[in-house]
PDB file of C-alpha atoms in Angstrom:
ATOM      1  CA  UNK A 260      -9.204  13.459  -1.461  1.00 44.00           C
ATOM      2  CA  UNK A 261      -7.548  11.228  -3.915  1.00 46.00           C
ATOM      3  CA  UNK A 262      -8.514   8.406  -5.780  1.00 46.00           C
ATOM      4  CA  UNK A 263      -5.738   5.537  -6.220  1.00 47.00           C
ATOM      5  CA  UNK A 264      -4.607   2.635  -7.627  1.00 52.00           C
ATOM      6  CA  UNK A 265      -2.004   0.133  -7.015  1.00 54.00           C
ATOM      7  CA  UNK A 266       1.884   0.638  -8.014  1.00 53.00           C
ATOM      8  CA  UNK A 267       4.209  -1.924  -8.851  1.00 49.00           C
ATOM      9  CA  UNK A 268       6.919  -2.401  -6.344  1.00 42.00           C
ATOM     10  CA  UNK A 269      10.350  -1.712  -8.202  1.00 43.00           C
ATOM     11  CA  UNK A 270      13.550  -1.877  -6.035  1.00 43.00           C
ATOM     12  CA  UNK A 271      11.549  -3.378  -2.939  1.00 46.00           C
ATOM     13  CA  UNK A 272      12.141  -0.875  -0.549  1.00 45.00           C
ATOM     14  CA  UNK A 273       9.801   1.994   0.618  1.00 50.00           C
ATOM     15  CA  UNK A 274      10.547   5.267   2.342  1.00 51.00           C
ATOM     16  CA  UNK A 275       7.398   7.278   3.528  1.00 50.00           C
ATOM     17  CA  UNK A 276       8.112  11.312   3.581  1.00 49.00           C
ATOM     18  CA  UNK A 277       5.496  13.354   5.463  1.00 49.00           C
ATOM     19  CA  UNK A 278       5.834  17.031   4.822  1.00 44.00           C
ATOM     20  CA  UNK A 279       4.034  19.635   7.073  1.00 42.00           C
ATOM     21  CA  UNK A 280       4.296  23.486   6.623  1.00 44.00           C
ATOM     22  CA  UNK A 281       3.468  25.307   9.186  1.00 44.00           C
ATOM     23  CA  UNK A 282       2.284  29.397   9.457  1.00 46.00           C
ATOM     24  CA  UNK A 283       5.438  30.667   9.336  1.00 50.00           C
ATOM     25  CA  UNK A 284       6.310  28.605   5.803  1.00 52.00           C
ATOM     26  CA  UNK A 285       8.884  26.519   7.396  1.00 52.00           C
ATOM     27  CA  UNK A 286       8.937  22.723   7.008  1.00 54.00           C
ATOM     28  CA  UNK A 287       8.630  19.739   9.257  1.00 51.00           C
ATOM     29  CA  UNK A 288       9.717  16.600   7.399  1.00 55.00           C
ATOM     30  CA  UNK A 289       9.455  13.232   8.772  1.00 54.00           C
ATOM     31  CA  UNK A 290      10.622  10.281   7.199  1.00 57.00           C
ATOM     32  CA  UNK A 291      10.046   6.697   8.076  1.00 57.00           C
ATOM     33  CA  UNK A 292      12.580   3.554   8.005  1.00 58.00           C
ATOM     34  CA  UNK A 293      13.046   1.423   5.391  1.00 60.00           C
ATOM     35  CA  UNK A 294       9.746  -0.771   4.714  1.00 61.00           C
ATOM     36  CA  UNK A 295      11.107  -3.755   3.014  1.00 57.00           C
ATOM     37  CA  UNK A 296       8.698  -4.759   0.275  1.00 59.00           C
ATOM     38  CA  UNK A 297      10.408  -7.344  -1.903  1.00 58.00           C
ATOM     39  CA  UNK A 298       7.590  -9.889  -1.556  1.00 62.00           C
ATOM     40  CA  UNK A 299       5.040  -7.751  -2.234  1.00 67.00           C
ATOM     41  CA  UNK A 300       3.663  -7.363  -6.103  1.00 71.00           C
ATOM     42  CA  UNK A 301       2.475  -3.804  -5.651  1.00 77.00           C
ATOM     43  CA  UNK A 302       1.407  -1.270  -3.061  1.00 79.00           C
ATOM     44  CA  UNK A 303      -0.934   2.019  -2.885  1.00 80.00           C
ATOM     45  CA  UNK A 304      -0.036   5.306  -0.512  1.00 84.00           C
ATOM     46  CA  UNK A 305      -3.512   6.055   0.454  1.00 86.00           C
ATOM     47  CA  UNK A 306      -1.712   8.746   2.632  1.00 84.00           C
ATOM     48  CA  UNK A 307      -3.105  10.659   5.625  1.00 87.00           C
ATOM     49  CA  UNK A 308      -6.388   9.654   6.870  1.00 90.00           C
ATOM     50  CA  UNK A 309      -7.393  11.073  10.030  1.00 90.00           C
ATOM     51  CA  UNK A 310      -4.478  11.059  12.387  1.00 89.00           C
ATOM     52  CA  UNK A 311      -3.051   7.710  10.294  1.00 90.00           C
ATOM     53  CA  UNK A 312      -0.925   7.423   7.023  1.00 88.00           C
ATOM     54  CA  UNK A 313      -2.140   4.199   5.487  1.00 89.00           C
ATOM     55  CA  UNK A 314       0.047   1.602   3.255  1.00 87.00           C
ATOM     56  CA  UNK A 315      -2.036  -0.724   1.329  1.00 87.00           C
ATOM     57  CA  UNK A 316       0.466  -4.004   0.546  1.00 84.00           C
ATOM     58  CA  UNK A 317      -0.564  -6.643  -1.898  1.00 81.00           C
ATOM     59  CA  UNK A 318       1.065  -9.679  -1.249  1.00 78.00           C
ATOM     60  CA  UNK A 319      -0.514 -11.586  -3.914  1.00 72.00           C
ATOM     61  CA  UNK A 320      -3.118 -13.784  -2.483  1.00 73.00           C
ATOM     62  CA  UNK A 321      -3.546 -11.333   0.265  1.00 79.00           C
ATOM     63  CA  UNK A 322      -3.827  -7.389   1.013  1.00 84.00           C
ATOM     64  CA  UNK A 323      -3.192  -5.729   4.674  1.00 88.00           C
ATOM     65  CA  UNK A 324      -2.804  -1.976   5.275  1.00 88.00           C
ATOM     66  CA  UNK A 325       0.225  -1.229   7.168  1.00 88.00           C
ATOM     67  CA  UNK A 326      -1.040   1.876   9.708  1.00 90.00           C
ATOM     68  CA  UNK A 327       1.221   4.240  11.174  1.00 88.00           C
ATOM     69  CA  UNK A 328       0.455   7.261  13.032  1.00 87.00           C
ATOM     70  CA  UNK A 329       1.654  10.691  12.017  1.00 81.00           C
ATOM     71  CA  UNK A 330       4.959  10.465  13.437  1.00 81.00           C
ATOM     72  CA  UNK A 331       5.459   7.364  10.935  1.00 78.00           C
ATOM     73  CA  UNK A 332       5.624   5.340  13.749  1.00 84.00           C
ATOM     74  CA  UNK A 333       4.413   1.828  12.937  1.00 84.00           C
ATOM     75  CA  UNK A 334       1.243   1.088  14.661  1.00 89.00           C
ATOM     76  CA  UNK A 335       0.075  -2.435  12.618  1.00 89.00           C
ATOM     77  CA  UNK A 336      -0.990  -4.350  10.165  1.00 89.00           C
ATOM     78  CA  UNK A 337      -4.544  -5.521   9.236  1.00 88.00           C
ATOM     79  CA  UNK A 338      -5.491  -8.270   7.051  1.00 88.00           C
ATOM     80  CA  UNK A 339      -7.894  -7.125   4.064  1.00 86.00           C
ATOM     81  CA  UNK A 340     -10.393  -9.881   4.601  1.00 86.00           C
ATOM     82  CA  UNK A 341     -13.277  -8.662   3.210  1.00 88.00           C
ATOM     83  CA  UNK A 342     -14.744 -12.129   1.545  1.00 89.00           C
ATOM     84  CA  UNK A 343     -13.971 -15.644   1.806  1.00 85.00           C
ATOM     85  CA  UNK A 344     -11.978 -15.645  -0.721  1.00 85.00           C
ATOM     86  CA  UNK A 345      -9.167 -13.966  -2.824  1.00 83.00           C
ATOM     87  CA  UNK A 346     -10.303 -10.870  -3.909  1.00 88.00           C
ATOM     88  CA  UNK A 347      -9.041  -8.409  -6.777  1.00 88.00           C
ATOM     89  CA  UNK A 348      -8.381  -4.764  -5.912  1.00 88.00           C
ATOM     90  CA  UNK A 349      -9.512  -2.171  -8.408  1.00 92.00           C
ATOM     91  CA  UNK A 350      -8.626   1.082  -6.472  1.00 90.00           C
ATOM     92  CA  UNK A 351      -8.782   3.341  -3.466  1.00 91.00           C
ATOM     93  CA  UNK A 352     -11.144   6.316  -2.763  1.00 91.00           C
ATOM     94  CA  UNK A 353      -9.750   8.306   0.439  1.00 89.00           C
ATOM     95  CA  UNK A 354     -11.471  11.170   2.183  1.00 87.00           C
ATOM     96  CA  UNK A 355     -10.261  13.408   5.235  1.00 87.00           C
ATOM     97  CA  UNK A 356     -11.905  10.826   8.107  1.00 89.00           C
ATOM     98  CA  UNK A 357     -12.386   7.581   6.519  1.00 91.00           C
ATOM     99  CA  UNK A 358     -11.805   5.745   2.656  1.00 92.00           C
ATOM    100  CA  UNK A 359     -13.802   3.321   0.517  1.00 93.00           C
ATOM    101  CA  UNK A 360     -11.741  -0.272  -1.815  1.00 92.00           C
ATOM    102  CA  UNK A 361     -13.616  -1.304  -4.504  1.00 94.00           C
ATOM    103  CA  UNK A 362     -12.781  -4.915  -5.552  1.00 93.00           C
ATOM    104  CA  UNK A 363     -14.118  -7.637  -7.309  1.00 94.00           C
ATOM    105  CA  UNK A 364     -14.289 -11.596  -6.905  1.00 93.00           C
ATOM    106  CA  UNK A 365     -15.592 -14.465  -8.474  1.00 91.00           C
ATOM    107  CA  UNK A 366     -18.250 -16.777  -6.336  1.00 90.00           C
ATOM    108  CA  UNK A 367     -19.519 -20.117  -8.241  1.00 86.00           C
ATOM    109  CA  UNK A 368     -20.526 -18.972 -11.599  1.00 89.00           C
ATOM    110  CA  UNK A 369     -21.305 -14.941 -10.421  1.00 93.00           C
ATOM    111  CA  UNK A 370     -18.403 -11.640 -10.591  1.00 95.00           C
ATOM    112  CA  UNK A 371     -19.098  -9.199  -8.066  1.00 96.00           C
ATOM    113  CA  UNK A 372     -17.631  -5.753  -7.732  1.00 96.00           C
ATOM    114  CA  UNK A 373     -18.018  -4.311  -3.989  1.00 96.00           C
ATOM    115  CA  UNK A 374     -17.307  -0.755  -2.211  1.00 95.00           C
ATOM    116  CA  UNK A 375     -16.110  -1.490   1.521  1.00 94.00           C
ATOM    117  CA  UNK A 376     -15.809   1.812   3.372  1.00 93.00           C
ATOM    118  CA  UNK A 377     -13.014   1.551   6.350  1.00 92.00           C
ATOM    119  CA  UNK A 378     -11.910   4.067   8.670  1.00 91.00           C
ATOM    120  CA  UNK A 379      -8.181   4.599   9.137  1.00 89.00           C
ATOM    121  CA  UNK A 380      -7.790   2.446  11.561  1.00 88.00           C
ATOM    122  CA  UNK A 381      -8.958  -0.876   8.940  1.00 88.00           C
ATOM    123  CA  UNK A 382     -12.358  -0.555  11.029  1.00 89.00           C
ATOM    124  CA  UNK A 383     -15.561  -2.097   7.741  1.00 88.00           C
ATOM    125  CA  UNK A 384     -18.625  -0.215   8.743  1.00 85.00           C
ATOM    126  CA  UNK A 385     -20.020  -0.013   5.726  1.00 91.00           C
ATOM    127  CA  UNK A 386     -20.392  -2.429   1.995  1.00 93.00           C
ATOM    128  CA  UNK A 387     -22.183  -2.014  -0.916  1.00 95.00           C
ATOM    129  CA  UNK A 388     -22.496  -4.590  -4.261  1.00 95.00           C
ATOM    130  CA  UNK A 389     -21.814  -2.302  -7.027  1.00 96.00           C
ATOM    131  CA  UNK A 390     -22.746  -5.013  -9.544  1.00 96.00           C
ATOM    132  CA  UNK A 391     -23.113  -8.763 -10.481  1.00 95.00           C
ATOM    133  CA  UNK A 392     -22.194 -10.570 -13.497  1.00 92.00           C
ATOM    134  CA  UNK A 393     -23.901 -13.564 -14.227  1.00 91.00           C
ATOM    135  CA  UNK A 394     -22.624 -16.949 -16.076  1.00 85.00           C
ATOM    136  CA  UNK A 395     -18.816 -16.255 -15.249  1.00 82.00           C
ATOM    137  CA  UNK A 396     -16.056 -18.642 -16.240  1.00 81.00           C
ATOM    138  CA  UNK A 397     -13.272 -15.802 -16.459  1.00 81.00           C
ATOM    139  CA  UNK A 398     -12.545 -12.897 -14.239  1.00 83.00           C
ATOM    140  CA  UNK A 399     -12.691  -9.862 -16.026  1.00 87.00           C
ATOM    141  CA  UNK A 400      -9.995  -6.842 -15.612  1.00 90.00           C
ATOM    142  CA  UNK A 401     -11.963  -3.710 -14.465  1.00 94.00           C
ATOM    143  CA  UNK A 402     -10.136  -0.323 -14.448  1.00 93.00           C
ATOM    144  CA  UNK A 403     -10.908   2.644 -12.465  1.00 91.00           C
ATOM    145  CA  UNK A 404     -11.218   6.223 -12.659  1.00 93.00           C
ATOM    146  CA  UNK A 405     -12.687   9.149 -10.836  1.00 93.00           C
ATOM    147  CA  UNK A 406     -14.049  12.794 -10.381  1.00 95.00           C
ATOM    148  CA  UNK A 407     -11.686  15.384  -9.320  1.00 93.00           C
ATOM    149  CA  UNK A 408     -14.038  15.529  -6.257  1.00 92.00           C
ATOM    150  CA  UNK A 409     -14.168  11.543  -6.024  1.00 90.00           C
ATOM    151  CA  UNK A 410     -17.810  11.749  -5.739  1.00 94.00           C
ATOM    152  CA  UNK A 411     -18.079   9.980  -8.718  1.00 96.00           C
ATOM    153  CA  UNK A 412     -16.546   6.529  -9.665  1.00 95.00           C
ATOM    154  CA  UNK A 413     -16.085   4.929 -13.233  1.00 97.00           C
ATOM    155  CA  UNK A 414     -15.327   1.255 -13.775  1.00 97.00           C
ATOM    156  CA  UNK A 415     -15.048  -0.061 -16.533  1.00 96.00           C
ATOM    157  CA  UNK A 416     -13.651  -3.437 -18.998  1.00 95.00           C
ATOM    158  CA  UNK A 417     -13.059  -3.839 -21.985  1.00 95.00           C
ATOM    159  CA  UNK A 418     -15.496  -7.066 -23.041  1.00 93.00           C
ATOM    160  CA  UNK A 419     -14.381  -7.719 -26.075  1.00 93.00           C
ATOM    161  CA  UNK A 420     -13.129  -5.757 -29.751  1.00 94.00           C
ATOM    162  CA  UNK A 421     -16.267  -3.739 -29.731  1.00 94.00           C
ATOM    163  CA  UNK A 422     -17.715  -3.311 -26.410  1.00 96.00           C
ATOM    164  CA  UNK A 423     -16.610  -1.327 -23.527  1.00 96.00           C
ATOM    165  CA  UNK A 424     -18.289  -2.237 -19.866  1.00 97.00           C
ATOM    166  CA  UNK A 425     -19.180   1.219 -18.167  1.00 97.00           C
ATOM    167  CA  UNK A 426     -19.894   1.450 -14.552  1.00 97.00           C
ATOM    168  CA  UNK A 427     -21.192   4.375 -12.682  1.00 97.00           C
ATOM    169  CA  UNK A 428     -21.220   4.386  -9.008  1.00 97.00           C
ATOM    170  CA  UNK A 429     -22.053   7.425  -6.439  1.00 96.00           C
ATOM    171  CA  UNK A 430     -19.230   7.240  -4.042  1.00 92.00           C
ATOM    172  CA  UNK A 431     -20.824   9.518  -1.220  1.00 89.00           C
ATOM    173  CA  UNK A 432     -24.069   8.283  -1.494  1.00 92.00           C
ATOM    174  CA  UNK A 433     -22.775   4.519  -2.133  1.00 91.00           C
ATOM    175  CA  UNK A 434     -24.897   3.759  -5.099  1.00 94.00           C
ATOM    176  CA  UNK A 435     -24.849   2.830  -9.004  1.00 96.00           C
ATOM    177  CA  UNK A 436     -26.518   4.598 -11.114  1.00 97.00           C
ATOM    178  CA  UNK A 437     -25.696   2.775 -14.308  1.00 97.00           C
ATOM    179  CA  UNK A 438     -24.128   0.191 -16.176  1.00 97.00           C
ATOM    180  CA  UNK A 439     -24.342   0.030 -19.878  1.00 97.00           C
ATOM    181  CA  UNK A 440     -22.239  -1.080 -22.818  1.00 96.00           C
ATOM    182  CA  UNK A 441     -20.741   0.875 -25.169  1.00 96.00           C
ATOM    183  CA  UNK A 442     -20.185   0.687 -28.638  1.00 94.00           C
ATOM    184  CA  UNK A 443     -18.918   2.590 -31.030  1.00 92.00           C
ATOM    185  CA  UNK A 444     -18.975   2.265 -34.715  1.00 90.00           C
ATOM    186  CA  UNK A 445     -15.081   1.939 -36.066  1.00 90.00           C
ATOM    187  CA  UNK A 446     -13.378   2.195 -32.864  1.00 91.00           C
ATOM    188  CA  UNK A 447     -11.444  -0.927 -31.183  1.00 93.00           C
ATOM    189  CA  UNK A 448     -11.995  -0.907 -28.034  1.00 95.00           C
ATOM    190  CA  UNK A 449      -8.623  -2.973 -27.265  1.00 92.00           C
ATOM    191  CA  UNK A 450      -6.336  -1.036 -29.100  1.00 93.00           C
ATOM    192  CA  UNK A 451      -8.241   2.836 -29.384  1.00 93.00           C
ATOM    193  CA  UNK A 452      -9.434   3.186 -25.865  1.00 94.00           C
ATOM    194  CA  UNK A 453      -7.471   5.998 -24.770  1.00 94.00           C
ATOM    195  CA  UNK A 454      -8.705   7.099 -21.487  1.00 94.00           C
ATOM    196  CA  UNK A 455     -11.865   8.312 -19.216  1.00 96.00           C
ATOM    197  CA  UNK A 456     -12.690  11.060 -17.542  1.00 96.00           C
ATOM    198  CA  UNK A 457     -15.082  11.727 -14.659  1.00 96.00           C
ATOM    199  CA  UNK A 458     -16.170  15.246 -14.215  1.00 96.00           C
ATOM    200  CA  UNK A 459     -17.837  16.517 -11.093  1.00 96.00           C
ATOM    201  CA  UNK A 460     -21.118  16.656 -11.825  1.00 96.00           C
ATOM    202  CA  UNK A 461     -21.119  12.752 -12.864  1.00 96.00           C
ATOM    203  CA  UNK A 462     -20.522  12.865 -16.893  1.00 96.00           C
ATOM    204  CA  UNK A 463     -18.067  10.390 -18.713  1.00 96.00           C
ATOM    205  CA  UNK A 464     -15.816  11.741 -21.829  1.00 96.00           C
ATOM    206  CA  UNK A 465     -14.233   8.365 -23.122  1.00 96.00           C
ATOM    207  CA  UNK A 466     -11.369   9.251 -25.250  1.00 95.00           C
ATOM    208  CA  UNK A 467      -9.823   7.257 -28.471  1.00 94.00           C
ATOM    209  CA  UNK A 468      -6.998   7.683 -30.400  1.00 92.00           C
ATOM    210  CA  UNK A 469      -6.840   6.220 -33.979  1.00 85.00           C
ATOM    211  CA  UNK A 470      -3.886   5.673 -36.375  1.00 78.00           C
ATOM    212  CA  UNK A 471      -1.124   6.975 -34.338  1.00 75.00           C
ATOM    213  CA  UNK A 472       2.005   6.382 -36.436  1.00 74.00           C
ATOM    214  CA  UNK A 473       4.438   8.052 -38.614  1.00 71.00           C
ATOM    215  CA  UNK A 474       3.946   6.784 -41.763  1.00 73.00           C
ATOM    216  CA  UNK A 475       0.399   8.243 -41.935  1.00 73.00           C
ATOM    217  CA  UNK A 476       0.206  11.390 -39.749  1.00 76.00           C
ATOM    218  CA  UNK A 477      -2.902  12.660 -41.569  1.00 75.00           C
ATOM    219  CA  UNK A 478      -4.929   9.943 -40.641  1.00 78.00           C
ATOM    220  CA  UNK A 479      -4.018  10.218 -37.175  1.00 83.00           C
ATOM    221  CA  UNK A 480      -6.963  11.335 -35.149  1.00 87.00           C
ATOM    222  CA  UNK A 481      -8.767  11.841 -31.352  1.00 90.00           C
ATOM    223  CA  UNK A 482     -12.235  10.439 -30.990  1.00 91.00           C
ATOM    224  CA  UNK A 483     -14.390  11.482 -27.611  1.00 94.00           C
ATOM    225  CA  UNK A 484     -17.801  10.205 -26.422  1.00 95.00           C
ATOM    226  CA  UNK A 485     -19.639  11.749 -23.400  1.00 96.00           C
ATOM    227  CA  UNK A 486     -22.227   9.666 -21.530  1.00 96.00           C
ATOM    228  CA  UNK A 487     -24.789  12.166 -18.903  1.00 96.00           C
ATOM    229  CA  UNK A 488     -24.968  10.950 -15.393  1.00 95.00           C
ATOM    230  CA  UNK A 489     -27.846   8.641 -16.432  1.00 95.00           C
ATOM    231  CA  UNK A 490     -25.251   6.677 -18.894  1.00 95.00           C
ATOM    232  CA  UNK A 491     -27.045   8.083 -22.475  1.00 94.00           C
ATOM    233  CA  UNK A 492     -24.764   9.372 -25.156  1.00 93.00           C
ATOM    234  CA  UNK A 493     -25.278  13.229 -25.278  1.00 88.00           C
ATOM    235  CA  UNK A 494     -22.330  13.373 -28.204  1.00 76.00           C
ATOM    236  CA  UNK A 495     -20.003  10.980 -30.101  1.00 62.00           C
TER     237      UNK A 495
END
């Protein structure tokens, strides 16, 4: 399992690689055409699920996953229509069978984030509203991160200097089961906020880094705060 996020497309042009070993440690490689992506703005390789490799394009206003079977063969393309409306892709949980999008969108004066679970062939059979934000004018950016199992799934956004949005959601169950704000006394959130962490069993370590330059090396330090699975701070 993997969790995933899209990458900008940089000379336009995609080659997929499939590697299999096999007992005897030799290797099959297959390797697909050329896919031409030059109008796309990014893409994500959600790789083998099932008997499928699946492409995830985003075209801007739209997202499709290109399908192709394990060959590479191209099988098709499906639109993501999941709303109405344009939606915003924050990232990609796969599993061996089947893998869940979470994405947001803005509706009238509400933000929702959603989970959508598909199965490799595009097939929704399952969606979940991970949270609503009230009195919206402004999309917000939410980033994503998750456990080295994927069970777990952190979004978060950074509201404004001092607050940082923190979202935890139960990917196998398909639950939340917080979301708090964070603040911490002499940190910026828009310029310290180094990185999150997930671990297995469903705690956050949010990591800062404070005066990181040359001229003042002593001063330069690493800040971390861990959240339990219920979202309180066990130690800042």
């Amino acid at each position: 399992m993997c969790s995933l996020q899209f990458s900008k497309i940089v000379s336009g042009i995609v080659v997929l690689i499939t590697v299999f070993a096999s007992l005897g440690h030799a290797q099959k490689v297959t390797v697909s055409p050329e896919l031409l992506l030059r109008d796309d703005y990014s893409f994500a390789l959600l790789g083998q699920v099932d008997d499928k490799i699946v492409l995830v394009r985003n075209k801007g206003y739209t997202q499709t996953l290109s399908i192709f079977n394990s060959g590479l063969g191209f099988i098709q393309e499906i639109p993501m229509d999941f709303e109405d409306r344009k939606v915003n892709i924050i990232g990609f949980v796969t599993s061996e069978h089947d893998f869940n999008c979470y994405y947001s969108f803005r509706d009238d004066s509400k933000e929702y984030i959603k989970s959508v679970k598909l199965s490799s062939s595009g097939e929704q059979y399952f969606q979940d509203t991970v949270f609503v934000r009230e009195n919206v004018f402004l999309s917000e950016y939410y980033q994503f991160s998750g456990s080295d199992d994927d069970r777990y799934i952190a979004i978060h956004n950074v509201i404004d200097e001092s607050t940082l949005q923190l979202i935890l959601y139960d990917n196998q169950e398909m639950e939340q089961l917080y979301e708090t704000k964070l603040i911490v006394q002499d940190v910026s959130m828009r310029r310290h906020l180094l990185g999150i962490e997930v671990t297995n069993s469903g705690k956050l370590a949010v990591l800062f880094e404070k005066n990181n330059n040359s001229y003042r090396k002593e001063r330069h330090h690493y800040r971390m705060v861990t959240l339990d699975k219920s979202g309180e701070v066990v130690d800042i």
